Amino acid sequence: MIISVIKQMTHLLPDEIYLKLRYYRHMRKKLNLDHPDTFNEKIQWLKLYDRRPEYIRMVDKYEAKKLVSEIIGDKYIIPAYGVYEHTDDINFEELPDQFVLKCTHDCGSAVICKDKNHIDVKKIKKNLSRCLKRNYFWNEREWPYKYVKPRILAEKYMEDTDTEELRDYKIFTFGGKAKLLFVATERQKDGKEVKFDFFDTHFRHLDIKNGHANAELPLSRPETLNKMLELAEKLSEGYPQLRVDFYEVDGQIYFGELTLYHWGGFVPFEPEEWDHIMGQWITLPEPTC
């Protein structure tokens, strides 16, 4: 009851006030929206003042696949088995032994099935039903999510033969130019926390931590890195900043997602100087609202 009341009160706060309060809570300093300097400050500014209609399609996991296919071709798109408005619409018997289910309108709801004989369908449907009712906008006031239609997407399960995982290559672009990336590893390993390792575009390791620790062992350069950078720049052309995510599976590139607000702009960089360096790479556009 108390939590529900707090949420209702929080929802009454205007976006700017909410972002200032949350920024101070996570970053331990005031948010400067008049003269934003750092990456995380400019992310908050972009949430408030850069509201292009196409952003709604870009954050929708189902619509983004179609958008990316239109720009770079469907060869980079992970095959989908279906998209559903309700959990009861999912026919688990028709799905293959391995698959992934994820909501189109949020983050963190993915269900990874490696063996259909060992899943709890009732529990999966219960969790996804709860996620369908959630409006991801309220978490960090990432406004495009407010307008995304909640659905469930079923996709092919992907895993690279050599690494025995699905490494995620997340490329930061600024004004359509790739500047750096990080690699997310160990995401599908039971009992393991995901690891983030930052690199420049020549795949030289950078001494940066942001939300997660580095991997214990050095990572090999993906053979398709140059092509991923090229595709990321093509997809991000015309935008002040955009994170473009890809996977490499057995030498083939697959599109992951488009991220407008990395970590919501609420996770510090270590060392802090990278927050300033990346902030200088963002040229803020004229406000659209």
CSV table of C-alpha atoms in Angstrom, one decimal, residues 75-76 171 223-233 246 253:
chain,number,residue,atom,x,y,z
A,75,LYS,CA,20.2,-10.1,-43.4
A,76,TYR,CA,21.1,-8.5,-40.1
A,171,ILE,CA,28.6,1.0,-30.2
A,223,GLU,CA,36.1,-10.3,-37.0
A,224,THR,CA,33.2,-8.2,-38.2
A,225,LEU,CA,34.0,-5.1,-36.1
A,226,ASN,CA,34.7,-2.8,-39.0
A,227,LYS,CA,31.4,-3.7,-40.6
A,228,MET,CA,29.5,-3.3,-37.3
A,229,LEU,CA,31.0,0.2,-37.0
A,230,GLU,CA,30.0,1.0,-40.6
A,231,LEU,CA,26.4,-0.2,-40.0
A,232,ALA,CA,26.2,1.7,-36.7
A,233,GLU,CA,27.1,4.9,-38.4
A,246,PHE,CA,25.0,-5.8,-32.5
A,253,ILE,CA,26.3,-9.8,-37.7
